Short mmCIF file of C-alpha atoms in Angstrom, two decimals:
data_model
loop_
_atom_site.label_atom_id
_atom_site.label_comp_id
_atom_site.label_asym_id
_atom_site.label_seq_id
_atom_site.Cartn_x
_atom_site.Cartn_y
_atom_site.Cartn_z
CA MET Y 1 24.35 -23.91 -5.37
CA PHE Y 2 25.08 -20.83 -3.66
CA PRO Y 3 25.22 -17.70 -6.16
CA PHE Y 4 25.17 -14.84 -3.97
CA GLU Y 5 28.81 -12.92 -3.78
CA ALA Y 6 27.31 -10.74 -0.57
CA PHE Y 7 25.16 -11.62 2.46
CA ASP Y 8 23.28 -8.50 4.16
CA PHE Y 9 21.70 -8.56 7.62
CA LEU Y 10 19.77 -6.28 9.16
CA PHE Y 11 19.36 -5.49 13.00
CA CYS Y 12 17.54 -3.09 14.70
CA ILE Y 13 19.30 -2.61 18.39
CA ASN Y 14 19.22 -0.51 21.45
CA LYS Y 15 22.04 -0.19 24.33
CA LYS Y 16 20.71 -3.28 26.58
CA PHE Y 17 21.56 -5.84 23.97
CA VAL Y 18 24.80 -4.54 22.90
CA LEU Y 19 26.64 -8.14 24.53
CA GLY Y 20 23.99 -9.93 22.02
CA THR Y 21 24.70 -7.93 19.13
CA GLY Y 22 28.44 -8.80 19.31
CA ALA Y 23 28.06 -12.57 20.18
CA LEU Y 24 25.43 -12.34 17.03
CA ILE Y 25 28.22 -10.70 14.59
CA ALA Y 26 30.97 -12.91 16.45
CA SER Y 27 28.76 -15.89 15.49
CA ILE Y 28 28.07 -14.94 11.79
CA TYR Y 29 32.05 -14.44 11.27
CA LYS Y 30 32.78 -17.72 13.03
CA ASN Y 31 31.04 -20.09 11.16
CA ASN Y 32 31.24 -17.78 7.56
CA PRO Y 33 34.93 -16.37 7.77
CA ASP Y 34 35.20 -16.17 4.23
CA LEU Y 35 32.25 -14.83 2.68
CA ASN Y 36 31.21 -10.80 2.36
CA VAL Y 37 28.95 -10.35 4.99
CA SER Y 38 27.61 -6.25 5.58
CA PHE Y 39 25.57 -5.54 8.96
CA TYR Y 40 23.47 -2.80 8.48
CA ILE Y 41 22.27 -1.87 12.22
CA TYR Y 42 19.62 0.87 13.62
CA VAL Y 43 20.00 2.60 16.57
CA SER Y 44 18.40 5.79 18.10
CA GLU Y 45 20.26 8.78 17.82
CA LYS Y 46 20.74 9.54 21.76
CA GLU Y 47 22.37 5.90 21.96
CA LYS Y 48 24.47 6.01 18.80
CA ASP Y 49 27.69 7.15 20.94
CA TYR Y 50 27.56 4.46 23.22
CA ILE Y 51 26.63 1.74 20.77
CA GLU Y 52 29.38 3.14 19.21
CA LYS Y 53 31.98 2.75 21.68
CA GLU Y 54 30.61 -0.46 22.74
CA LEU Y 55 30.03 -2.23 20.27
CA LEU Y 56 32.27 -0.94 17.13
CA SER Y 57 34.96 -0.60 18.81
CA ARG Y 58 34.95 -4.51 19.67
CA LEU Y 59 34.36 -5.47 16.23
CA ASN Y 60 38.21 -4.90 15.49
CA PHE Y 61 38.68 -9.22 14.96
CA LEU Y 62 36.63 -8.77 11.95
CA PRO Y 63 38.69 -9.18 8.71
CA GLN Y 64 38.12 -6.71 5.66
CA ASN Y 65 35.18 -8.85 4.21
CA TYR Y 66 33.13 -7.85 6.91
CA LYS Y 67 31.41 -4.18 7.22
CA VAL Y 68 29.55 -2.55 9.87
CA PHE Y 69 27.06 0.47 9.11
CA LEU Y 70 25.22 2.24 11.84
CA PHE Y 71 22.14 3.97 11.35
CA CYS Y 72 19.93 6.53 13.32
CA TYR Y 73 15.93 5.34 12.50
CA GLU Y 74 14.78 9.11 13.58
CA GLU Y 75 15.69 10.17 9.77
CA ILE Y 76 12.98 7.82 8.48
CA GLU Y 77 10.10 9.57 7.52
CA LEU Y 78 7.93 6.69 8.55
CA TYR Y 79 9.19 6.80 12.23
CA LYS Y 80 8.05 10.13 12.04
CA LYS Y 81 4.33 9.36 10.92
CA LEU Y 82 4.42 7.01 13.85
CA LYS Y 83 6.34 8.24 16.58
CA ASP Y 84 3.41 10.43 17.72
CA LYS Y 85 0.79 7.34 17.48
CA VAL Y 86 2.05 4.86 19.97
CA ASN Y 87 3.88 4.39 22.95
CA GLN Y 88 7.57 3.87 22.99
CA ARG Y 89 7.58 0.03 23.24
CA MET Y 90 5.29 -0.32 20.00
CA LEU Y 91 7.47 2.05 17.91
CA ILE Y 92 11.03 0.54 19.17
CA GLN Y 93 9.53 -2.78 17.94
CA SER Y 94 8.06 -1.60 14.65
CA VAL Y 95 11.52 -0.12 13.61
CA ARG Y 96 12.55 -2.96 11.89
CA LEU Y 97 9.33 -2.54 9.31
CA PHE Y 98 10.46 0.61 7.82
CA ALA Y 99 14.31 0.22 8.45
CA ILE Y 100 14.25 -2.72 5.92
CA ASP Y 101 13.19 -0.33 3.14
CA HIS Y 102 15.72 2.64 4.14
CA CYS Y 103 18.85 0.09 4.51
CA PRO Y 104 20.80 1.20 1.78
CA SER Y 105 22.23 -2.39 0.74
CA LYS Y 106 22.09 -2.55 -2.85
CA ASN Y 107 21.11 -6.43 -2.44
CA ASN Y 108 17.54 -7.11 -3.15
CA ARG Y 109 17.88 -9.98 -0.78
CA LEU Y 110 18.07 -9.26 3.31
CA VAL Y 111 17.82 -11.25 6.01
CA TYR Y 112 16.74 -9.33 9.33
CA LEU Y 113 17.44 -11.43 12.82
CA ASP Y 114 16.55 -10.20 16.37
CA VAL Y 115 19.80 -9.80 18.41
CA ASP Y 116 18.74 -12.94 21.03
CA VAL Y 117 20.17 -15.00 18.18
CA ILE Y 118 23.14 -16.86 17.16
CA CYS Y 119 24.38 -18.45 14.19
CA VAL Y 120 26.16 -21.93 14.52
CA GLY Y 121 26.06 -22.69 10.66
CA ASN Y 122 26.55 -21.73 7.00
CA ILE Y 123 24.49 -18.15 6.12
CA GLN Y 124 24.58 -19.24 2.28
CA GLU Y 125 21.86 -21.30 2.85
CA ILE Y 126 18.64 -19.09 4.13
CA PHE Y 127 19.97 -16.67 1.08
CA SER Y 128 19.31 -19.70 -1.24
CA VAL Y 129 15.68 -20.17 -0.06
CA PRO Y 130 13.65 -19.12 -3.28
CA ILE Y 131 11.26 -16.21 -2.44
CA GLU Y 132 10.94 -14.93 -5.84
CA ASN Y 133 7.29 -14.19 -5.83
CA LYS Y 134 6.91 -13.97 -2.27
CA ILE Y 135 7.47 -10.81 0.40
CA LEU Y 136 9.66 -12.65 2.61
CA ALA Y 137 10.32 -16.28 4.41
CA ALA Y 138 9.64 -17.10 7.92
CA LYS Y 139 9.08 -19.87 10.46
CA LYS Y 140 5.54 -20.59 11.31
CA PHE Y 141 4.47 -21.21 14.50
CA ASP Y 142 1.66 -23.91 14.76
CA ASN Y 143 -2.46 -23.16 15.77
CA VAL Y 144 -1.29 -19.14 17.21
CA LYS Y 145 -4.06 -17.65 17.90
CA ASN Y 146 -4.04 -13.55 17.65
CA VAL Y 147 -6.18 -12.99 21.02
CA ASN Y 148 -5.57 -8.99 20.65
CA PHE Y 149 -7.71 -9.53 17.42
CA LYS Y 150 -10.07 -12.40 18.11
CA LEU Y 151 -8.49 -13.17 14.69
CA GLN Y 152 -7.18 -17.23 13.77
CA ILE Y 153 -4.42 -16.83 11.54
CA LYS Y 154 -3.89 -20.12 10.08
CA ASP Y 155 0.08 -19.70 9.13
CA TYR Y 156 1.07 -17.16 11.81
CA PHE Y 157 4.65 -17.01 11.51
CA CYS Y 158 7.99 -15.37 13.95
CA SER Y 159 9.22 -12.58 12.99
CA GLY Y 160 12.89 -13.03 14.75
CA VAL Y 161 14.20 -14.04 11.65
CA LEU Y 162 13.11 -12.69 8.45
CA PHE Y 163 14.65 -13.34 4.97
CA ILE Y 164 13.34 -10.73 2.78
CA ASN Y 165 12.49 -9.69 -1.17
CA ARG Y 166 13.11 -6.47 -0.50
CA ARG Y 167 11.31 -5.77 -4.31
CA GLU Y 168 8.24 -7.42 -3.46
CA TYR Y 169 8.56 -5.45 0.61
CA ARG Y 170 8.86 -2.23 -1.47
CA ASN Y 171 6.12 -2.92 -4.26
CA GLN Y 172 3.90 -4.08 -2.01
CA LYS Y 173 4.37 -1.48 -0.17
CA VAL Y 174 4.24 -3.60 3.36
CA ALA Y 175 6.24 -0.60 5.19
CA GLU Y 176 3.06 1.93 5.41
CA LYS Y 177 0.36 -1.00 5.28
CA THR Y 178 2.08 -2.44 8.65
CA VAL Y 179 2.62 0.84 10.42
CA ASN Y 180 -1.12 1.79 8.93
CA PHE Y 181 -2.32 -1.16 10.91
CA ILE Y 182 -0.72 -0.77 14.10
CA VAL Y 183 -1.92 2.77 14.40
CA GLN Y 184 -5.03 1.72 14.05
CA ASN Y 185 -5.28 -1.86 16.07
CA ASN Y 186 -2.77 -1.42 18.59
CA PRO Y 187 -1.81 -4.94 18.27
CA LYS Y 188 0.10 -7.04 21.04
CA TYR Y 189 3.12 -7.88 19.21
CA PRO Y 190 2.84 -4.39 16.73
CA ASP Y 191 5.66 -5.62 14.30
CA GLN Y 192 5.01 -9.41 13.95
CA ASP Y 193 1.27 -9.15 14.24
CA ALA Y 194 0.94 -6.51 11.46
CA LEU Y 195 3.66 -8.46 8.94
CA ASN Y 196 1.09 -11.55 9.66
CA VAL Y 197 -1.70 -9.63 8.72
CA VAL Y 198 -0.30 -7.48 5.97
CA CYS Y 199 2.02 -10.11 4.51
CA GLU Y 200 -1.09 -13.43 4.80
CA ASN Y 201 -0.63 -15.69 1.45
CA ASN Y 202 2.50 -14.08 0.16
CA VAL Y 203 5.23 -16.18 2.94
CA VAL Y 204 7.29 -18.76 2.14
CA PHE Y 205 8.32 -21.19 5.47
CA LEU Y 206 11.31 -21.97 6.63
CA ASP Y 207 12.73 -25.05 7.88
CA HIS Y 208 13.25 -25.69 11.40
CA LYS Y 209 16.98 -25.51 10.97
CA PHE Y 210 17.18 -21.75 9.87
CA HIS Y 211 15.21 -20.62 13.19
CA GLU Y 212 15.76 -23.00 16.14
CA MET Y 213 14.32 -21.87 19.14
CA TRP Y 214 16.31 -22.90 22.29
CA HIS Y 215 17.13 -25.70 20.52
CA PHE Y 216 20.07 -27.14 18.74
CA SER Y 217 20.77 -30.40 16.23
CA GLN Y 218 23.57 -30.85 13.75
CA ASP Y 219 22.01 -28.92 10.84
CA SER Y 220 20.75 -25.78 12.88
CA ILE Y 221 21.71 -22.60 11.28
CA PHE Y 222 20.36 -20.10 13.48
CA ILE Y 223 19.56 -20.44 17.32
CA HIS Y 224 16.89 -18.11 18.64
CA PHE Y 225 16.60 -17.23 22.61
CA ILE Y 226 13.08 -16.28 22.60
CA GLY Y 227 11.83 -15.27 26.01
CA GLU Y 228 14.74 -15.84 28.37
CA LYS Y 229 18.08 -14.51 27.05
CA PRO Y 230 21.76 -16.86 27.78
CA TRP Y 231 23.34 -13.77 29.67
CA GLU Y 232 20.36 -13.10 32.22
CA PRO Y 233 22.01 -15.88 35.16
CA TRP Y 234 18.50 -16.62 36.98
CA HIS Y 235 17.53 -18.79 33.65
CA TYR Y 236 19.18 -22.50 33.15
CA CYS Y 237 19.33 -24.49 29.99
CA ASP Y 238 19.77 -28.31 30.07
CA ASP Y 239 21.39 -28.24 26.72
CA LYS Y 240 24.87 -27.21 27.42
CA ARG Y 241 26.19 -26.82 23.56
CA ILE Y 242 23.79 -24.20 23.52
CA THR Y 243 24.85 -21.93 26.03
CA ASN Y 244 28.37 -23.04 25.70
CA ARG Y 245 28.11 -21.59 21.85
CA PHE Y 246 26.82 -18.30 23.19
CA ARG Y 247 29.37 -17.69 25.70
CA GLN Y 248 32.33 -18.89 22.99
CA TYR Y 249 30.56 -16.07 20.85
CA CYS Y 250 30.64 -13.67 23.50
CA LYS Y 251 34.65 -14.14 24.48
CA LEU Y 252 35.29 -13.44 20.91
CA PHE Y 253 33.46 -10.69 21.60
CA GLU Y 254 34.76 -9.41 24.53
CA PRO Y 255 37.22 -11.47 26.48
CA ASN Y 256 36.95 -9.92 29.61
CA VAL Y 257 34.23 -11.74 31.37
CA ALA Y 258 33.61 -9.57 34.19
CA LYS Y 259 32.45 -6.74 31.49
CA TRP Y 260 30.07 -9.10 30.41
CA ILE Y 261 27.01 -8.19 33.05
CA THR Y 262 27.00 -6.19 36.58
CA PHE Y 263 24.29 -5.62 38.84
CA ARG Y 264 25.79 -2.49 40.53
CA PRO Y 265 24.49 0.74 39.86
CA GLU Y 266 26.13 3.19 37.16
CA THR Y 267 28.03 6.17 38.83
CA LYS Y 268 30.84 8.58 37.91
CA GLN Y 269 32.98 6.60 39.54
CA ASN Y 270 32.59 3.24 38.08
CA ASN Y 271 31.21 4.27 34.53
CA LYS Y 272 34.82 3.38 32.86
CA GLN Y 273 34.75 -0.18 34.35
CA ARG Y 274 30.96 -0.90 33.06
CA ALA Y 275 29.22 -3.86 31.79
CA LEU Y 276 27.71 -4.74 28.70
CA VAL Y 277 24.46 -5.57 30.69
CA ASN Y 278 23.05 -3.75 33.74
CA PHE Y 279 20.46 -5.53 35.48
CA SER Y 280 20.58 -2.99 38.60
CA ASN Y 281 17.55 -1.21 37.72
CA GLU Y 282 15.84 -4.98 36.28
CA ARG Y 283 13.16 -5.93 38.37
CA PHE Y 284 13.23 -9.40 37.81
CA ALA Y 285 17.48 -9.37 38.28
CA LEU Y 286 16.95 -7.60 42.02
CA LYS Y 287 14.33 -10.31 43.11
CA TRP Y 288 16.43 -13.08 41.72
CA ILE Y 289 19.77 -11.83 43.13
CA SER Y 290 17.57 -11.24 46.48
CA ARG Y 291 16.38 -14.94 46.50
CA LEU Y 292 19.75 -16.20 46.10
CA LEU Y 293 21.50 -14.01 49.10
CA PHE Y 294 18.50 -15.62 51.41
CA LYS Y 295 19.30 -18.66 50.57
CA HIS Y 296 22.67 -18.72 51.94
CA GLY Y 297 21.95 -16.39 54.30
CA LYS Y 298 22.56 -13.05 53.75
CA TYR Y 299 19.53 -11.36 54.92
CA CYS Y 300 20.52 -7.80 55.18
CA ALA Y 301 21.93 -8.17 51.57
CA GLY Y 302 18.74 -10.09 50.42
CA ILE Y 303 16.31 -7.50 52.19
CA TYR Y 304 18.46 -4.62 50.39
CA PHE Y 305 17.78 -6.02 46.81
CA TYR Y 306 14.20 -7.19 47.40
CA LEU Y 307 13.52 -3.20 48.81
CA ARG Y 308 15.20 -2.15 45.35
CA HIS Y 309 12.90 -4.67 43.31
CA ILE Y 310 10.05 -3.31 45.17
CA TYR Y 311 11.17 0.46 44.35
CA VAL Y 312 11.64 -0.42 40.34
CA LYS Y 313 8.33 -2.47 40.27
CA VAL Y 314 6.64 0.64 41.70
CA THR Y 315 8.21 3.25 39.55
CA GLN Y 316 7.77 1.04 36.04
CA LYS Y 317 4.18 0.17 37.04
CA GLY Y 318 3.03 2.80 39.53
CA LEU Y 319 1.63 2.54 42.93
CA ILE Y 320 -2.17 2.47 42.14
CA ASN Y 321 -1.41 -0.26 39.35
CA LEU Y 322 -0.14 -2.57 41.71
CA ILE Y 323 -2.70 -2.08 44.28
CA LEU Y 324 -5.43 -2.76 41.68
CA LEU Y 325 -3.27 -5.59 40.16
CA LYS Y 326 -3.18 -3.81 36.87
CA SER Y 327 -0.74 -3.85 34.40
CA ASN Y 328 0.68 -0.66 32.96
CA THR Y 329 3.68 -2.65 30.50
CA ARG Y 330 2.20 -2.01 27.59
CA SER Y 331 2.05 1.95 28.32
#
């Protein structure tokens, strides 16, 4: 039933997602300990040392049949082509498009996962999805309208979980076509919109169990924390099974829960005790903790965090844009 001897995964991450990446790797191992699994992780050159220290050093629980490889995406030719033509947000989100071809895995089949995903089942099942004559397999959204292009795509899919036929991907020059599409159209969701247009009518649609979104069932394989993240304390999930699973995998990756998140700004004094997720400059986190402090009567501290929230918001969006109520988050 499962003819594959090795199972390869592709991730594209930055330093803000080290905790999520560690939980994802731990979850795949916990549910598939005896398989031969390789993780190909693409990072920026300037964050490579940090990720080696904070991610790779914590993966000593993995057995010899699990391999982790780290690459810098700046060395990829299509990255060099794209970097001067789009903004930083679009550039980072597009890395997966050309990392698929660059990945040195010898296997034709590759699974790409966003790192706000966890595994709760047997990964062999997704590798057995038949995609011989198709480019990839993904989960379809129903009746999604791409308002940025005023185009109704009948079978619009999510790019958070992709099972890829690398031979077809390469033969049909998907990486080049998607990069050209992004440069020409400036899409709202660059990688996802580009893949949907370029791969239209050349996709196998995955069963829901391969890509659940904040939902857990007995046959689930992957759960995607789309939108809100389980490590953000201001978000609440009614299904405790999901958050408990995520915390279980986080503990395997980093047993000391005090090192998961912090609201303290990094300084030279506390740099050695830094947490994996730092919310000190995240305005939504600062606003949440401000409200929490006001609720408990800590008014001075509440005002301090609210003012920090305003400062970060002005820094990120610009004073003029705030006055005009005009967002500048895409630039």
